[in-house]
Amino acid sequence: MNNRKVRAIAFYLPQFFPTPENDEWWEPGFTEWTNVTRAKPLFKGHYQPRLPRDLGFYDLRVPEIRERQAQMAREAGIEGFCYWHYWFAGRRLLDRVFREVVESGKPDYPFCLCWANHSWKAKTWKPNEPGRMLIEQTYPGVQDYKEHFYAMLPAFKDKRYIKVDGKCLFGIFEPKDFPDAKTFIDVWNQLAKENGLEGFCFFALSQGMSKFNSFDHSPYDIMVFDSLIDTYWNFRTSYVKRAIRKFRLKIHKPFLVNYDDYIKESLELLKGNNTLMPCIDPDFDHTPRSAYKWIIMKGSTPERWEYLCKQCVEILSSRKEKEQILFIKSWNEWGEGNYLEPDQKYGTAYLDATHSAFSNK
């Protein structure tokens, strides 16, 4: 098995430092750790709270923490981080961490961006709140697209920016909610060439919509994107299971997803669709963030994670070089229970398993 060409990229959440917006919307000093530390087990054997070990309850404003994260990821065989990026018609949120990474040149570790282009609502994290809009995602048009591009141009020109066939890798989280994606893509590709770049490789997170199994049968205009990434398990279940899940979430009861089933369905989908870039989770448990989305993976272990990674590597190794990319969700989404950073139960076991699958050493 040759895994030297497979490029593993981990999504990276920047919400580990206080911001004026979170102080106002939630409480003073709110960060992702606020939800993480309040989590409680909901049933026997439920692993909560999940608490960090080696890096502690870090503050991402500290450069040394960012350096240590990059070192850990590099040693685990991960090529780079895909930072979640937030742009609301000219307003950037949670941007301090990535801005400092670009401006300081540190850590010297590859990165790319994925635009989390969804509105923020209070109900997302507090189920008893009405659907109060915190900040709405809008798409004003070409002028905004240009301003967005130039705001991020220093990052695109950075030598660390991850490229595919010489083009900057950039993602869209909610493609189905983007009414003018084609114009956005055309504008950015044109601006890229005007500014000495070769263009962009745009990927879309399909959020399970690739069950249609090809670009041609997608329920939204996915054809304008270069690549499709599937988070698999959100929708890859039977009608009966979806109905059960919907009912249980409605009455605020957890819906359990067996990790072995997740592995099986993920690999089946990947084998049957060469248009997909895989995006795999080491685990998932949304309960720290809210009782509104009590979706929990059950049965993940470092050994099962290593098996999934190695199987994906084997499948991807037979593809063209530019298609040998795999996303990991995520490096540090502690509030969703999907992270690779060391915790108090497993230590570095998930990182060790990742190294076994992806490291070229």
Coordinates of C-alpha atoms in Angstrom, one line a residue:
M1 CA 0.0 0.0 0.0
N2 CA 1.5 3.3 -1.1
N3 CA 0.3 6.2 1.0
R4 CA 2.9 8.7 0.0
K5 CA 0.7 10.7 -2.3
V6 CA -2.4 11.0 -0.1
R7 CA -2.8 14.4 1.4
A8 CA -4.5 14.6 4.8
I9 CA -5.9 18.0 5.7
A10 CA -7.7 18.7 9.0
F11 CA -10.4 21.3 9.6
Y12 CA -9.5 23.8 12.3
L13 CA -11.9 25.7 14.5
P14 CA -10.6 29.1 15.7
Q15 CA -13.3 29.7 18.4
F16 CA -10.9 29.3 21.4
F17 CA -10.6 32.9 22.5
P18 CA -13.1 35.5 23.7
T19 CA -14.6 37.9 21.3
P20 CA -16.9 41.0 21.7
E21 CA -19.7 39.2 19.8
N22 CA -19.6 36.0 21.9
D23 CA -19.5 38.1 25.0
E24 CA -22.6 39.9 23.9
W25 CA -24.5 36.9 22.5
W26 CA -23.7 34.3 25.1
E27 CA -21.8 35.5 28.2
P28 CA -18.5 37.3 29.1
G29 CA -15.5 35.2 28.3
F30 CA -17.4 32.7 26.2
T31 CA -15.3 30.3 24.1
E32 CA -15.7 26.8 22.8
W33 CA -14.4 25.6 26.2
T34 CA -17.5 27.0 27.9
N35 CA -19.7 24.4 26.4
V36 CA -17.1 21.6 26.6
T37 CA -16.6 21.9 30.3
R38 CA -20.4 21.9 31.0
A39 CA -21.1 18.7 29.2
K40 CA -22.5 15.8 31.2
P41 CA -23.0 12.1 30.4
L42 CA -26.5 11.3 29.2
F43 CA -26.5 7.5 29.6
K44 CA -24.2 4.8 30.9
G45 CA -21.0 4.7 29.0
H46 CA -21.4 8.1 27.5
Y47 CA -18.0 9.8 27.3
Q48 CA -18.6 13.3 28.7
P49 CA -17.1 15.6 29.6
R50 CA -14.2 15.3 27.2
L51 CA -11.3 17.3 28.6
P52 CA -7.9 18.2 27.0
R53 CA -4.6 16.9 28.2
D54 CA -1.3 18.0 26.7
L55 CA -2.5 21.4 25.5
G56 CA -4.9 22.1 28.3
F57 CA -7.7 24.7 28.0
Y58 CA -5.8 26.8 25.6
D59 CA -6.3 30.3 24.3
L60 CA -5.5 30.5 20.6
R61 CA -4.2 34.1 21.0
V62 CA -1.1 32.5 22.4
P63 CA 1.4 31.9 19.5
E64 CA 3.1 29.0 21.3
I65 CA -0.1 27.0 21.4
R66 CA -0.5 27.4 17.6
E67 CA 3.1 26.3 17.1
R68 CA 2.5 23.2 19.3
Q69 CA -0.6 22.3 17.4
A70 CA 1.2 22.5 14.1
Q71 CA 4.0 20.4 15.4
M72 CA 1.6 17.7 16.6
A73 CA -0.3 17.7 13.3
R74 CA 2.9 17.5 11.2
E75 CA 4.2 14.6 13.3
A76 CA 0.9 12.8 12.8
G77 CA 1.3 13.0 9.0
I78 CA -1.3 15.8 8.4
E79 CA -0.3 18.1 5.6
G80 CA -2.0 21.2 6.9
F81 CA -5.0 22.9 8.5
C82 CA -8.2 24.1 6.8
Y83 CA -9.3 27.0 8.9
W84 CA -13.0 27.8 9.2
H85 CA -13.4 31.3 7.7
Y86 CA -16.3 33.7 8.5
W87 CA -17.3 36.5 6.2
F88 CA -20.6 38.3 6.5
A89 CA -20.9 40.9 3.7
G90 CA -17.7 42.6 4.7
R91 CA -17.6 41.7 8.4
R92 CA -15.1 39.1 9.5
L93 CA -15.7 37.2 12.7
L94 CA -13.3 35.0 14.7
D95 CA -10.6 36.2 12.4
R96 CA -7.8 37.1 14.8
V97 CA -6.2 33.7 14.9
F98 CA -5.8 33.2 11.2
R99 CA -5.0 36.9 10.6
E100 CA -2.1 36.5 13.1
V101 CA -0.9 33.3 11.4
V102 CA -0.7 35.1 8.1
E103 CA 0.8 38.3 9.4
S104 CA 3.4 36.6 11.6
G105 CA 4.4 33.8 9.2
K106 CA 4.1 31.4 12.0
P107 CA 3.6 28.5 12.4
D108 CA 5.4 27.5 9.2
Y109 CA 2.7 25.0 8.4
P110 CA 0.4 24.7 5.4
F111 CA -3.1 26.0 5.5
C112 CA -6.2 26.7 3.4
L113 CA -9.7 28.1 4.0
C114 CA -13.3 27.0 4.1
W115 CA -15.9 29.7 4.2
A116 CA -18.5 28.8 6.8
N117 CA -21.2 30.6 4.9
H118 CA -24.2 30.1 7.2
S119 CA -26.2 32.4 9.4
W120 CA -25.7 32.3 13.1
K121 CA -28.8 31.7 15.2
A122 CA -29.2 31.5 19.0
K123 CA -31.2 28.3 18.7
T124 CA -28.1 26.5 17.3
W125 CA -26.6 26.2 20.8
K126 CA -29.6 26.9 23.0
P127 CA -32.7 24.9 22.1
N128 CA -35.1 26.8 24.3
E129 CA -34.2 30.1 22.6
P130 CA -36.5 31.3 19.9
G131 CA -35.0 31.4 16.4
R132 CA -33.2 34.7 17.2
M133 CA -30.8 35.7 14.4
L134 CA -27.4 36.7 15.7
I135 CA -25.9 37.5 12.3
E136 CA -27.3 36.7 8.9
Q137 CA -25.4 35.4 5.9
T138 CA -26.1 37.4 2.8
Y139 CA -24.7 37.6 -0.7
P140 CA -24.7 41.2 -1.9
G141 CA -23.1 40.6 -5.2
V142 CA -20.0 41.2 -7.2
Q143 CA -18.6 44.2 -5.3
D144 CA -18.8 42.1 -2.0
Y145 CA -17.1 39.2 -3.7
K146 CA -14.3 41.5 -4.8
E147 CA -13.9 42.9 -1.3
H148 CA -13.9 39.4 0.1
F149 CA -11.1 38.3 -2.3
Y150 CA -8.9 41.2 -1.6
A151 CA -9.3 40.9 2.2
M152 CA -7.9 37.3 1.9
L153 CA -5.4 38.0 -0.9
P154 CA -2.4 38.1 1.5
A155 CA -3.3 34.5 2.6
F156 CA -3.7 33.3 -1.0
K157 CA -0.3 34.7 -1.9
D158 CA 1.3 33.1 1.2
K159 CA 3.8 30.3 0.3
R160 CA 2.1 28.1 2.9
Y161 CA -1.3 28.2 1.2
I162 CA -2.3 24.7 0.1
K163 CA -2.7 24.3 -3.7
V164 CA -4.1 21.6 -6.0
D165 CA -2.6 21.6 -9.5
G166 CA -1.1 25.0 -8.7
K167 CA -4.5 26.5 -7.6
C168 CA -5.5 27.7 -4.1
L169 CA -7.8 25.2 -2.4
F170 CA -10.9 27.0 -1.0
G171 CA -14.1 25.5 0.4
I172 CA -17.8 26.5 0.7
F173 CA -19.6 25.0 3.6
E174 CA -23.2 25.5 2.4
P175 CA -23.2 25.4 -1.4
K176 CA -27.0 24.8 -1.5
D177 CA -27.6 28.1 0.3
F178 CA -25.3 30.1 -2.1
P179 CA -27.7 31.5 -4.7
D180 CA -24.9 32.9 -6.9
A181 CA -22.0 30.5 -6.5
K182 CA -21.1 30.6 -10.2
T183 CA -20.7 34.3 -10.3
F184 CA -18.6 34.2 -7.1
I185 CA -16.4 31.5 -8.5
D186 CA -15.9 33.3 -11.9
V187 CA -15.1 36.6 -10.1
W188 CA -12.5 35.0 -7.8
N189 CA -10.9 33.0 -10.6
Q190 CA -10.6 36.2 -12.7
L191 CA -9.2 38.2 -9.8
A192 CA -6.7 35.4 -9.0
K193 CA -5.2 35.6 -12.5
E194 CA -5.1 39.4 -12.3
N195 CA -3.1 39.1 -9.1
G196 CA -0.6 36.6 -10.2
L197 CA -2.3 33.4 -9.0
E198 CA -3.3 30.5 -11.2
G199 CA -6.9 30.4 -9.8
F200 CA -8.8 28.3 -7.3
C201 CA -9.7 24.7 -6.7
F202 CA -13.2 25.2 -5.2
F203 CA -14.7 22.4 -3.1
A204 CA -18.2 22.1 -1.7
L205 CA -19.2 20.3 1.4
S206 CA -22.2 18.2 0.3
Q207 CA -23.6 17.5 3.8
G208 CA -24.6 14.1 2.7
M209 CA -26.1 15.1 -0.6
S210 CA -23.8 12.8 -2.5
K211 CA -26.1 10.0 -1.8
F212 CA -27.2 10.9 -5.3
N213 CA -23.8 9.5 -6.2
S214 CA -22.7 11.9 -8.9
F215 CA -22.4 15.6 -9.7
D216 CA -25.0 15.1 -12.4
H217 CA -27.7 14.1 -10.0
S218 CA -27.0 16.6 -7.3
P219 CA -30.1 18.4 -6.1
Y220 CA -28.3 21.8 -6.3
D221 CA -25.9 23.2 -8.8
I222 CA -22.8 21.5 -7.7
M223 CA -21.3 21.5 -11.2
V224 CA -19.8 24.9 -10.7
F225 CA -17.4 23.5 -8.1
D226 CA -14.2 21.6 -8.8
S227 CA -14.7 19.0 -6.1
L228 CA -17.3 17.6 -3.8
I229 CA -16.6 16.6 -0.2
D230 CA -19.1 14.5 1.7
T231 CA -19.4 14.3 5.4
Y232 CA -21.2 11.0 4.8
W233 CA -23.0 9.9 7.9
N234 CA -25.4 12.9 8.2
F235 CA -27.8 11.5 5.6
R236 CA -26.5 8.1 4.7
T237 CA -29.1 6.2 6.6
S238 CA -32.3 4.3 5.8
Y239 CA -35.7 6.0 5.7
V240 CA -36.6 4.3 9.0
K241 CA -33.5 5.5 10.7
R242 CA -34.0 9.0 9.5
A243 CA -37.5 9.0 10.8
I244 CA -36.3 7.7 14.2
R245 CA -33.6 10.3 14.3
K246 CA -36.0 13.1 13.5
F247 CA -38.4 12.0 16.2
R248 CA -35.7 11.6 18.8
L249 CA -34.2 14.9 18.2
K250 CA -37.7 16.5 18.2
I251 CA -38.2 15.2 21.8
H252 CA -34.6 16.1 22.7
K253 CA -33.4 12.6 23.0
P254 CA -30.0 11.4 21.6
F255 CA -29.7 9.6 18.3
L256 CA -26.8 7.1 18.3
V257 CA -24.8 6.3 15.2
N258 CA -22.7 3.2 15.4
Y259 CA -19.1 3.9 14.4
D260 CA -18.7 0.6 12.6
D261 CA -21.8 1.4 10.5
Y262 CA -20.3 4.8 9.8
I263 CA -17.0 3.2 8.6
K264 CA -18.9 0.7 6.4
E265 CA -21.1 3.4 4.7
S266 CA -18.2 5.8 4.3
L267 CA -16.0 3.3 2.5
E268 CA -18.9 2.0 0.4
L269 CA -19.6 5.6 -0.8
L270 CA -16.0 6.4 -1.4
K271 CA -15.5 3.2 -3.5
G272 CA -18.5 3.9 -5.6
N273 CA -17.8 7.6 -6.4
N274 CA -14.6 8.8 -7.8
T275 CA -15.8 12.4 -7.8
L276 CA -15.7 12.6 -4.0
M277 CA -13.0 13.8 -1.7
P278 CA -13.5 11.9 1.6
C279 CA -14.1 13.8 4.8
I280 CA -13.9 11.5 7.8
D281 CA -14.6 12.0 11.5
P282 CA -12.6 10.4 14.3
D283 CA -15.7 10.7 16.5
F284 CA -18.8 12.9 16.9
D285 CA -20.9 14.1 19.8
H286 CA -22.8 17.4 19.6
T287 CA -24.2 17.3 23.1
P288 CA -21.7 19.8 24.6
R289 CA -22.9 22.5 22.2
S290 CA -26.6 21.9 22.7
A291 CA -29.4 19.6 23.5
Y292 CA -30.9 20.6 20.2
K293 CA -28.7 18.2 18.1
W294 CA -28.1 15.2 20.3
I295 CA -26.4 13.2 17.6
I296 CA -23.7 10.9 19.0
M297 CA -21.3 8.4 17.4
K298 CA -20.9 5.4 19.5
G299 CA -18.0 2.9 19.5
S300 CA -15.2 5.0 18.1
T301 CA -11.7 3.9 19.2
P302 CA -8.2 4.8 18.0
E303 CA -8.0 1.3 16.5
R304 CA -11.2 1.8 14.5
W305 CA -10.1 5.3 13.4
E306 CA -6.8 3.9 12.2
Y307 CA -8.6 1.2 10.2
L308 CA -10.9 3.8 8.5
C309 CA -7.9 6.0 7.7
K310 CA -5.9 3.2 6.2
Q311 CA -8.8 2.0 4.1
C312 CA -9.3 5.5 2.7
V313 CA -5.6 5.8 1.9
E314 CA -5.7 2.5 0.0
I315 CA -8.7 3.6 -2.0
L316 CA -7.3 7.0 -2.8
S317 CA -3.8 5.7 -3.7
S318 CA -5.3 4.3 -6.9
R319 CA -6.6 7.8 -8.0
K320 CA -4.9 10.5 -10.0
E321 CA -2.4 12.5 -7.9
K322 CA -4.6 15.6 -7.7
E323 CA -7.5 13.5 -6.4
Q324 CA -5.6 12.0 -3.5
I325 CA -6.8 14.4 -0.9
L326 CA -8.6 13.5 2.3
F327 CA -10.2 15.8 4.9
I328 CA -10.4 15.1 8.6
K329 CA -13.2 16.8 10.6
S330 CA -11.6 17.9 12.7
W331 CA -8.4 18.8 14.4
N332 CA -10.0 20.6 17.4
E333 CA -13.8 20.7 17.4
W334 CA -14.1 19.7 21.0
G335 CA -17.7 20.9 21.2
E336 CA -18.7 18.4 18.6
G337 CA -16.5 15.6 20.0
N338 CA -14.5 15.4 16.8
Y339 CA -10.9 16.2 17.5
L340 CA -7.4 14.6 17.3
E341 CA -5.8 16.6 20.0
P342 CA -4.8 14.6 23.1
D343 CA -7.6 14.2 25.7
Q344 CA -7.6 12.8 29.3
K345 CA -9.0 9.4 28.2
Y346 CA -7.0 8.4 25.1
G347 CA -4.0 10.7 25.4
T348 CA -2.2 10.7 22.0
A349 CA -3.8 7.5 20.8
Y350 CA -5.8 9.1 18.0
L351 CA -2.8 11.1 16.9
D352 CA -0.7 7.9 16.9
A353 CA -3.3 6.1 14.8
T354 CA -3.3 9.0 12.4
H355 CA 0.5 8.9 12.1
S356 CA 0.3 5.2 11.4
A357 CA -2.0 5.8 8.4
F358 CA -0.6 9.0 6.9
S359 CA 3.0 9.5 7.9
N360 CA 5.6 9.0 5.2
K361 CA 8.3 8.4 7.8

